[in-house]
Structure formats: structure tokens, C-alpha cells
Coordinates of C-alpha atoms in Angstrom, one line a residue:
M68 CA 140.4 101.0 70.1
L69 CA 136.8 101.9 70.9
L70 CA 136.2 104.7 73.3
A71 CA 132.8 105.1 75.1
T72 CA 131.2 108.6 75.1
V73 CA 128.8 109.7 77.8
T74 CA 125.7 111.1 76.1
P75 CA 123.3 113.5 77.8
A76 CA 120.9 110.6 78.1
A77 CA 123.3 108.8 80.4
R78 CA 122.0 108.9 84.0
S79 CA 124.7 107.0 85.9
A80 CA 128.4 106.1 85.8
D81 CA 127.2 102.5 85.1
E82 CA 125.6 103.6 81.9
A83 CA 128.5 105.8 80.9
A84 CA 131.3 103.2 81.5
P85 CA 132.1 100.2 79.4
A86 CA 130.4 97.1 80.8
G87 CA 132.3 95.8 83.9
Q88 CA 134.8 98.6 84.0
S89 CA 134.8 99.0 87.7
Q90 CA 134.9 95.3 88.3
A91 CA 137.8 95.1 85.9
L92 CA 139.9 97.4 88.1
S93 CA 142.0 95.3 90.5
D94 CA 142.0 96.4 94.1
Q95 CA 145.6 97.5 93.6
E96 CA 144.7 99.7 90.6
L97 CA 141.7 101.2 92.4
H98 CA 143.8 101.8 95.6
A99 CA 146.4 103.7 93.5
S100 CA 143.6 105.8 91.9
I101 CA 142.2 106.6 95.3
A102 CA 145.6 107.5 96.6
S103 CA 146.3 109.9 93.8
A104 CA 142.8 111.6 94.1
D105 CA 142.6 114.8 96.1
I106 CA 138.9 114.1 96.9
V107 CA 136.6 111.2 96.5
V108 CA 132.8 111.9 96.6
V109 CA 129.6 110.1 95.8
G110 CA 127.1 112.4 94.1
R111 CA 125.1 113.5 91.2
V112 CA 125.8 116.1 88.5
S113 CA 123.3 118.9 89.0
R114 CA 124.3 121.2 86.2
I115 CA 126.8 121.7 83.4
Q116 CA 127.9 125.3 82.6
A117 CA 130.7 127.3 81.2
P118 CA 133.5 127.8 83.8
S119 CA 132.2 130.1 86.5
V120 CA 135.5 131.9 86.9
P121 CA 137.1 133.5 83.8
A122 CA 140.4 132.1 82.5
L123 CA 143.3 133.4 84.5
T124 CA 145.2 134.6 81.4
P125 CA 142.7 134.9 78.5
Q126 CA 145.2 137.1 76.5
H127 CA 147.5 134.0 76.4
Q128 CA 145.0 131.4 75.3
F129 CA 146.2 129.5 72.2
V130 CA 143.6 128.6 69.6
S131 CA 144.2 125.3 67.9
E132 CA 142.2 122.3 66.5
H133 CA 142.9 120.7 69.9
N134 CA 140.9 123.3 71.8
P135 CA 139.5 121.5 74.9
D136 CA 136.3 123.6 75.2
W137 CA 136.3 123.5 79.0
Q138 CA 133.0 123.0 80.7
E139 CA 132.2 122.9 84.4
A140 CA 130.1 120.1 86.0
V141 CA 128.7 120.8 89.4
I142 CA 128.3 117.7 91.5
E143 CA 125.9 117.6 94.5
V144 CA 127.8 115.7 97.1
Q145 CA 125.8 113.0 98.8
Q146 CA 128.7 111.4 100.6
N147 CA 132.3 112.5 101.2
L148 CA 134.8 109.6 101.2
K149 CA 138.0 111.5 101.1
G150 CA 139.1 115.2 101.3
A151 CA 135.9 117.1 100.7
K152 CA 134.8 117.5 104.3
G153 CA 131.7 119.6 104.6
A154 CA 131.3 120.2 100.9
S155 CA 127.8 120.2 99.6
E156 CA 128.9 120.6 96.0
V157 CA 132.1 120.4 94.0
A158 CA 133.0 121.8 90.6
V159 CA 134.7 119.6 88.0
H160 CA 136.3 121.0 84.8
F161 CA 136.2 118.8 81.8
P162 CA 137.0 119.1 78.1
A163 CA 133.8 118.9 76.1
S164 CA 135.8 118.5 72.9
P165 CA 135.7 115.1 71.3
D166 CA 139.3 115.7 70.0
V167 CA 141.8 112.9 70.4
A168 CA 143.9 115.1 72.6
W169 CA 141.2 115.0 75.2
A170 CA 139.8 111.4 74.6
S171 CA 141.0 110.1 78.0
Y172 CA 138.9 112.7 79.9
P173 CA 135.3 111.6 80.7
K174 CA 132.5 113.8 79.6
F175 CA 129.8 114.6 82.2
A176 CA 126.0 114.8 81.9
V177 CA 123.3 116.3 84.0
G178 CA 121.8 113.6 86.2
Q179 CA 124.9 111.4 86.1
S180 CA 125.5 109.7 89.4
G181 CA 128.6 108.0 90.6
T182 CA 131.6 107.8 92.8
F183 CA 134.0 110.5 91.6
L184 CA 137.8 110.3 92.2
L185 CA 139.0 113.8 91.5
R186 CA 142.2 115.8 91.4
Q187 CA 142.8 119.5 91.8
D188 CA 142.6 121.2 88.4
R189 CA 146.1 121.9 87.2
V190 CA 145.1 121.4 83.5
S191 CA 142.7 124.1 82.5
T192 CA 143.5 127.8 82.8
T193 CA 140.9 128.2 85.6
P194 CA 141.8 126.2 88.8
T195 CA 139.0 127.8 90.8
A196 CA 135.2 127.9 90.6
R197 CA 132.3 129.9 92.0
L198 CA 129.8 127.7 93.7
T199 CA 126.6 128.5 95.7
H200 CA 128.7 128.9 98.9
G201 CA 131.4 131.0 97.2
P202 CA 134.8 130.5 95.7
A203 CA 136.1 126.9 95.6
T204 CA 138.8 124.8 94.2
A205 CA 138.0 123.2 90.9
Y206 CA 138.8 119.6 90.1
V207 CA 139.3 117.3 87.1
A208 CA 138.5 113.6 86.4
P209 CA 141.6 112.8 84.3
T210 CA 140.7 109.3 83.3
R211 CA 137.7 107.2 82.6
T212 CA 138.5 105.2 85.8
S213 CA 138.0 108.5 87.8
I214 CA 134.2 107.8 87.6
L215 CA 132.8 104.7 89.2
S216 CA 129.3 103.5 89.9
T217 CA 127.6 104.6 93.1
E218 CA 127.7 101.0 94.2
D219 CA 131.5 101.1 94.1
A220 CA 131.5 103.5 97.0
A221 CA 131.4 100.5 99.4
R222 CA 134.5 99.1 97.7
V223 CA 136.3 102.5 97.8
K224 CA 135.4 102.8 101.6
A225 CA 136.9 99.4 102.3
L226 CA 140.1 100.3 100.4
L227 CA 140.4 103.6 102.3
A228 CA 140.1 101.8 105.6
Q229 CA 143.1 99.5 104.8

């Protein structure tokens, strides 16, 4: 099985995803992904940083070869499609580790644009972030199909209207 990796040179979800990935998703599969997402936004990754809020329980962190190496992508919201009313930016935690334990999680790159189907972070030890406007909920993109092209926003809107 070949897995695609988003490199820093990637500038859009189209470049990061395997060819035709968004088209390969049936409306039923995409509708299920949208329904399970807490927020859906169209935007651009403005920066990547270490998590802006320290881990909740650093004394209990377990060190292993499967360490996720959590990073925080800050997405400038260009359009809110679901659940992020009034947000100008959102924080997405993602494991930067290439380890097989984290292979299903997409990696983010500065400048990457797309339609992001995000869930509240219940995976890392830091479910919150500190953004320009103050404390905020942190999110995750748990699968490669959590990131679609910016052009897919119209398809997502149509499915949300059903």
C-alpha cells in the first residue's frame, strides 16, 4: 500500500492528495464524513508551530517509538461551511511523525489550501489552542479524506443543503 505524504512544497490539498481522491469519494461517503465533522471550513494554512497550549498532563506522557510529535497548523478561515461561525482562524493538531501508528493522519504544510473536515481534538493531550483572538478548541483531521480541494467546497455545500 502506497501512502502519499504532504511535503512543505505542497501548496494545495489537490497536490497533497492522491490523484482523483475527492472524486473517488461517493456522495454517500462524503456526506458521512461531513456529518461526523464538528466543523467544515475552506481556508489556508498560515503557520505550523508547536502546540500553543502545554500538554494537560506532561508528567504522564509516555515515550515510545510511536511518539506522534504533535504539531499545530493554524488555518485562516476563508469560508465557514459548518460549525465555525465567526471564526477567522482554527487550530488543527496533527502528528508530524511518519510512524505507521499515525500514517492515516494527514500532515499539513504552510500555504496548503483546501476544504477541511475537522473533529474536536480528543486524541492529543492538548484539546485547546491559543489563537490570535484567545483560547480556542483545537481540532484534528483524522483521515486523508478530511482534507479536500478548495473546489470541493461547492460539492460539500450541496450535500449540507440536502
